[in-house]
Coordinates of C-alpha atoms and ligand atoms in Angstrom, one line a residue:
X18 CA 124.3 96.7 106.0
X19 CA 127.0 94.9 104.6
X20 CA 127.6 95.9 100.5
X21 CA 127.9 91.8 99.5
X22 CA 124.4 90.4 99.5
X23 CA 124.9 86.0 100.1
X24 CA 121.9 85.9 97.7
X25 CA 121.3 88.3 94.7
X26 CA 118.6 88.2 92.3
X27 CA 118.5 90.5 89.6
X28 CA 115.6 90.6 86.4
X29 CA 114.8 86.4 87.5
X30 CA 112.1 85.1 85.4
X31 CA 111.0 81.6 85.0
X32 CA 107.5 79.5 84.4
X33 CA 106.5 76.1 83.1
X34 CA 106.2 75.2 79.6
X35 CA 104.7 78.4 78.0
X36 CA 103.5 79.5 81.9
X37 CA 105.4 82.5 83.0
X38 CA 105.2 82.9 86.5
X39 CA 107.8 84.7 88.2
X40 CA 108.8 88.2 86.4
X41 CA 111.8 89.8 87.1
X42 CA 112.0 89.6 90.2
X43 CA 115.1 91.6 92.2
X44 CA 115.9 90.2 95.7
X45 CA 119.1 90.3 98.1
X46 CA 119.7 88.6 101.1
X47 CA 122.6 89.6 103.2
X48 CA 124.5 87.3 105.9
X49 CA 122.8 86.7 109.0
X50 CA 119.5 88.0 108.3
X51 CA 116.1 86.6 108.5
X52 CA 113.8 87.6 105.4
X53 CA 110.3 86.7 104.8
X54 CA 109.2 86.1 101.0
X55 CA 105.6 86.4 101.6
X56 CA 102.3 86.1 99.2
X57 CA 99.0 84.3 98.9
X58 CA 98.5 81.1 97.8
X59 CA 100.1 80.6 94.6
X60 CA 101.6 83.8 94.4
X61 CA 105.3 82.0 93.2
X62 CA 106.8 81.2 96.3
X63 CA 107.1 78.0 96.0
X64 CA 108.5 78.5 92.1
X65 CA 111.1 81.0 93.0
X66 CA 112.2 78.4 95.5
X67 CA 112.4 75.7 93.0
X68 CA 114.6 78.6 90.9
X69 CA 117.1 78.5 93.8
X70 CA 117.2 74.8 94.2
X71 CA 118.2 74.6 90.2
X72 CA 114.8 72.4 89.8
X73 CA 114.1 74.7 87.2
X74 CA 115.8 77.1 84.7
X75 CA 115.3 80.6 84.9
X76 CA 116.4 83.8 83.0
X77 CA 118.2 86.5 84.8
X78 CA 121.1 86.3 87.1
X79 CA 121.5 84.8 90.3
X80 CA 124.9 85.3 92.7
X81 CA 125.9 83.4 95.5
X82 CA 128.5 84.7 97.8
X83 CA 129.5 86.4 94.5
X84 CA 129.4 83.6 92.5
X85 CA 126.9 83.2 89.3
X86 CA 125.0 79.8 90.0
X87 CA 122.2 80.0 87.4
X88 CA 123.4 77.1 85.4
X89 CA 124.7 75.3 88.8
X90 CA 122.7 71.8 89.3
X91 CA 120.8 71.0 92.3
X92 CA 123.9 69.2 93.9
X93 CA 125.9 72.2 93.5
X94 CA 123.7 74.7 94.9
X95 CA 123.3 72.3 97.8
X96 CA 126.8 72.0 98.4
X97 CA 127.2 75.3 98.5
X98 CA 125.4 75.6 101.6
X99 CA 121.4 76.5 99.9
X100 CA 119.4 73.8 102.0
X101 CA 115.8 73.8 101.2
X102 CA 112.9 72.3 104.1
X103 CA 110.6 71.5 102.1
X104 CA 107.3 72.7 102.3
X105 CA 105.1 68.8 103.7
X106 CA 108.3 68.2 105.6
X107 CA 109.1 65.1 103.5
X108 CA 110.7 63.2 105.9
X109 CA 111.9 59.6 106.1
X110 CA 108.4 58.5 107.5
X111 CA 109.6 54.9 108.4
X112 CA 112.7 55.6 109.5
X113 CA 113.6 57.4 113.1
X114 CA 114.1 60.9 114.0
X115 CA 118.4 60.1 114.5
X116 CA 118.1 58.3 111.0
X117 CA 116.6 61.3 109.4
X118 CA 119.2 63.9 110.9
X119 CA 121.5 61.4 109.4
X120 CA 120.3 61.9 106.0
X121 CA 120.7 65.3 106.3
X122 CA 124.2 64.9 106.6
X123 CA 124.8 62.0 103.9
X124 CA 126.6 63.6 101.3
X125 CA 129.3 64.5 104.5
X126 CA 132.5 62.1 104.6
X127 CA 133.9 63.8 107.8
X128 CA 131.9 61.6 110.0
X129 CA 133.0 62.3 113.4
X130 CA 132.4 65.6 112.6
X131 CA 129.0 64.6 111.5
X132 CA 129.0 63.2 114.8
X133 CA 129.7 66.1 116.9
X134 CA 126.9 68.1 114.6
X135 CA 124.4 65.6 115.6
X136 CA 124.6 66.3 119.3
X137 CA 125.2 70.3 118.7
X138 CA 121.8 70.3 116.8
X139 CA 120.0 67.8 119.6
X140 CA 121.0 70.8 121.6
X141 CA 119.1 73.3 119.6
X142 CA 116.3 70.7 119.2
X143 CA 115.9 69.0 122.6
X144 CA 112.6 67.9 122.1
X145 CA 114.2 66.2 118.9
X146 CA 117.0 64.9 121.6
X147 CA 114.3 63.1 123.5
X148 CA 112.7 61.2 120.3
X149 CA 115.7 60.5 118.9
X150 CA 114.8 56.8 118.4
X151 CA 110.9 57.8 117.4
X152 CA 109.7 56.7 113.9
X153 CA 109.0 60.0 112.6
X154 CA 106.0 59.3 111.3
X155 CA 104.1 58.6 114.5
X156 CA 105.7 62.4 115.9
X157 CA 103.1 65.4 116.0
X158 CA 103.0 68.1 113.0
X159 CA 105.1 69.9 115.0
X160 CA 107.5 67.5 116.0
X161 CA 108.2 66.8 112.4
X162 CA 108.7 70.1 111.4
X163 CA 111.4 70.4 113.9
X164 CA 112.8 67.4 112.7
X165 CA 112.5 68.5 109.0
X166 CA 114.6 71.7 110.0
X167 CA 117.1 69.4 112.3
X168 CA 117.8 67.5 109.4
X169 CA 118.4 70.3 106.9
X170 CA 120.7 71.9 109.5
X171 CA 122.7 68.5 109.7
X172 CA 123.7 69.7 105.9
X173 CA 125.5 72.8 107.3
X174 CA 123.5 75.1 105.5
X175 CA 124.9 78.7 105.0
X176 CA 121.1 79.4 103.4
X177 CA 118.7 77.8 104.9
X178 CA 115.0 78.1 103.1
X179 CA 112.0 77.3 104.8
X180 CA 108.7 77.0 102.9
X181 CA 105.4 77.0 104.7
X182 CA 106.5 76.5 108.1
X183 CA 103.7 77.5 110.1
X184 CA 101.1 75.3 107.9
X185 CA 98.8 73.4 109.4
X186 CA 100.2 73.9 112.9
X187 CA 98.5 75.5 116.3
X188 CA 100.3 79.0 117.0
X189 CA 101.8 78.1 120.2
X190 CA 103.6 75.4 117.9
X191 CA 104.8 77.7 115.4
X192 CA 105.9 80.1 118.5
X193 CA 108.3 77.6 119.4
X194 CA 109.5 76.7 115.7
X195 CA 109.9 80.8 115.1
X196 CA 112.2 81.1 118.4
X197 CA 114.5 78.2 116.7
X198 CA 114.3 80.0 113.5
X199 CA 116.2 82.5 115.7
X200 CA 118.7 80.5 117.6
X201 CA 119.3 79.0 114.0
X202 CA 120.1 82.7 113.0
X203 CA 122.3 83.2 115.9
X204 CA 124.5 80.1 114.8
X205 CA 126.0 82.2 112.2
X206 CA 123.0 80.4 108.8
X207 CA 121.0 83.3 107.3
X208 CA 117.2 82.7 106.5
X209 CA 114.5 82.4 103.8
X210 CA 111.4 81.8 105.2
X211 CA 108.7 81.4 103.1
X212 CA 104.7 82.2 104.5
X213 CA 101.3 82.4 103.2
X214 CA 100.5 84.2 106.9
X215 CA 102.2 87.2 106.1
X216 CA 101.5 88.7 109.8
X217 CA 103.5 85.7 111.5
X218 CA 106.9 86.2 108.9
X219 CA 107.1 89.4 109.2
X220 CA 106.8 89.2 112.5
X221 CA 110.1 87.9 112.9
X222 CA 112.1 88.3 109.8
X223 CA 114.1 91.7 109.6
X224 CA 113.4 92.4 106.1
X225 CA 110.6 90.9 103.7
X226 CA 109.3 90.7 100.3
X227 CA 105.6 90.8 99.1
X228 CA 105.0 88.5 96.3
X229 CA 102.3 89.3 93.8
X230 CA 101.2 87.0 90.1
X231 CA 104.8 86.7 89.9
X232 CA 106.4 90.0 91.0
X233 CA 107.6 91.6 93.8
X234 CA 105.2 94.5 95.4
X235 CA 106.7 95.9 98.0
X236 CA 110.0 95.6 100.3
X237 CA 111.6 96.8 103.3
X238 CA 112.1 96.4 106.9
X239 CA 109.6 94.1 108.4
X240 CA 108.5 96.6 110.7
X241 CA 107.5 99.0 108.2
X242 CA 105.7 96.5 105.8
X243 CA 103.3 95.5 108.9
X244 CA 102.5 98.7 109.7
X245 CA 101.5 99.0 105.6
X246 CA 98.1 100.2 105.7
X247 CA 98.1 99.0 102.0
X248 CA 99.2 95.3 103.0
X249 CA 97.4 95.5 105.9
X250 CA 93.9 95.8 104.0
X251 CA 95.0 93.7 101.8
X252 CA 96.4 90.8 103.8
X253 CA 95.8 91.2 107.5
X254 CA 91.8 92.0 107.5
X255 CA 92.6 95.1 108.8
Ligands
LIG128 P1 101.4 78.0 97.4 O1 101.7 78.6 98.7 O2 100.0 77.7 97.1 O3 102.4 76.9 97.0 P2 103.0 79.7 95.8 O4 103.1 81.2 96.0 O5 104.1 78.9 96.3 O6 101.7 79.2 96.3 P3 103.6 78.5 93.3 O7 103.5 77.1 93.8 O8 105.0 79.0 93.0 O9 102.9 79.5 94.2 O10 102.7 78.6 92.0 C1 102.7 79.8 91.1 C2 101.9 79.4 89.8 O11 102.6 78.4 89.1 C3 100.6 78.9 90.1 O12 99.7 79.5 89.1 C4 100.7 77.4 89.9 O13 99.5 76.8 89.4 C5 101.8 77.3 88.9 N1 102.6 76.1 89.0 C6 103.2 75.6 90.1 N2 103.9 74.5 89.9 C7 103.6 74.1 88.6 C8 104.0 73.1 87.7 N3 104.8 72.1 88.2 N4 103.5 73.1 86.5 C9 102.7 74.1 86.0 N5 102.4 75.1 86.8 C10 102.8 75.2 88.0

């Protein structure tokens, strides 16, 4: 594996007010790969994503490509290439599925490369090609889920972070949405994807993280951390 992680975590701790809910936690994720951050409800998750979006302040250090970011702003981090979809999908519910890829792409002046982007990602979302004029509202779970990861791709993400995916949505659904997590992968954009359903993640993820009150309990190759026979008592019913 290469020796420069993309994202390195070392002794990260943050919380709310007095709260302290992430403890040290140590996590790298190299180029290209897919890593799962996994834990039951409440677990973190959601706050060590905040951590790399700069929505809050943490201790520890955090590198990017190298380069310490903990007192980066949110803006920063984005413009480095850390995209967040948000876990609700949060999309422009009025507006139309193009209109929303657009957004994703607002803070970009080269517009006819913008341009060219807009049809490359219709081609790794064709079902997103079709709706294109669609309020995105009136689209399925699924269909706005695959809009919500169109439009964070339209930022040119070199992280991208995806929180609760699968949530709420039938499996065949979140079949579909795991395979583009993949061609996403194979355009180069590493992944964070971040599940409650610890089976599907690790699933397709090469490496992942178990999240536990705060603190990472185990690690390793996906493979091995399904076949667990600790995790898999204590998350898989097994
Ligand atoms: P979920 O999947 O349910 O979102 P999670 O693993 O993402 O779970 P977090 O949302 O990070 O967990 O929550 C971790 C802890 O921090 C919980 O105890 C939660 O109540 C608390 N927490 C989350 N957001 C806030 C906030 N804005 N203010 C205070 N406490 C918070």
């Amino acid at each position: 594996q290469s020796p420069t992680p993309l994202l390195h975590m070392s002794g990260v701790s943050a919380g709310y007010g007095e709260m302290s809910v992430l403890k040290s936690i140590d996590l790298d994720i190299f180029p290209s790969e897919i890593v799962a951050l996994v834990g039951s409800n409440g677990a973190g998750k959601t706050t060590l994503l905040r951590v790399l979006s700069r929505l809050i302040n943490c201790s520890g250090e955090i590198h990017y490509s190298g380069t310490p970011i903990n007192h980066y702003t949110p803006d920063q981090v984005f413009a480095l290439g850390m995209v967040q979809v948000p876990e609700g999908r949060q999309l422009f519910d009025r507006m139309s599925v193009q209109d929303n890829l657009l957004m994703g792409a607002y803070h970009r002046r080269n517009r006819s490369e913008v341009a060219q982007d807009l049809e490359r990602i219709y081609t790794l979302f064709p079902r997103m090609a079709e709706r294109r004029k669609q309020i995105a509202g009136s689209m399925s779970g699924g269909e706005q889920q695959m809009c919500a990861m169109a439009r964070a791709m339209m930022a040119k993400p070199t992280l991208l972070m995806v929180d609760e995916m699968s949530l709420g949505l039938a499996p065949i659904i979140v079949d579909q949405l795991m395979d583009v997590l993949v061609s996403i992968r194979a355009q180069g954009v590493t992944v964070l994807l971040v599940e409650q359903d610890i089976h599907l993640a690790l699933a397709t993820a090469d490496r992942g993280y178990v999240v536990e009150t705060g603190k990472i309990v185990r690690q390793g190759p996906a493979k091995e951390l399904i076949d667990d026979p600790a995790l898999q008592q204590a998350y898989l019913g097994l």
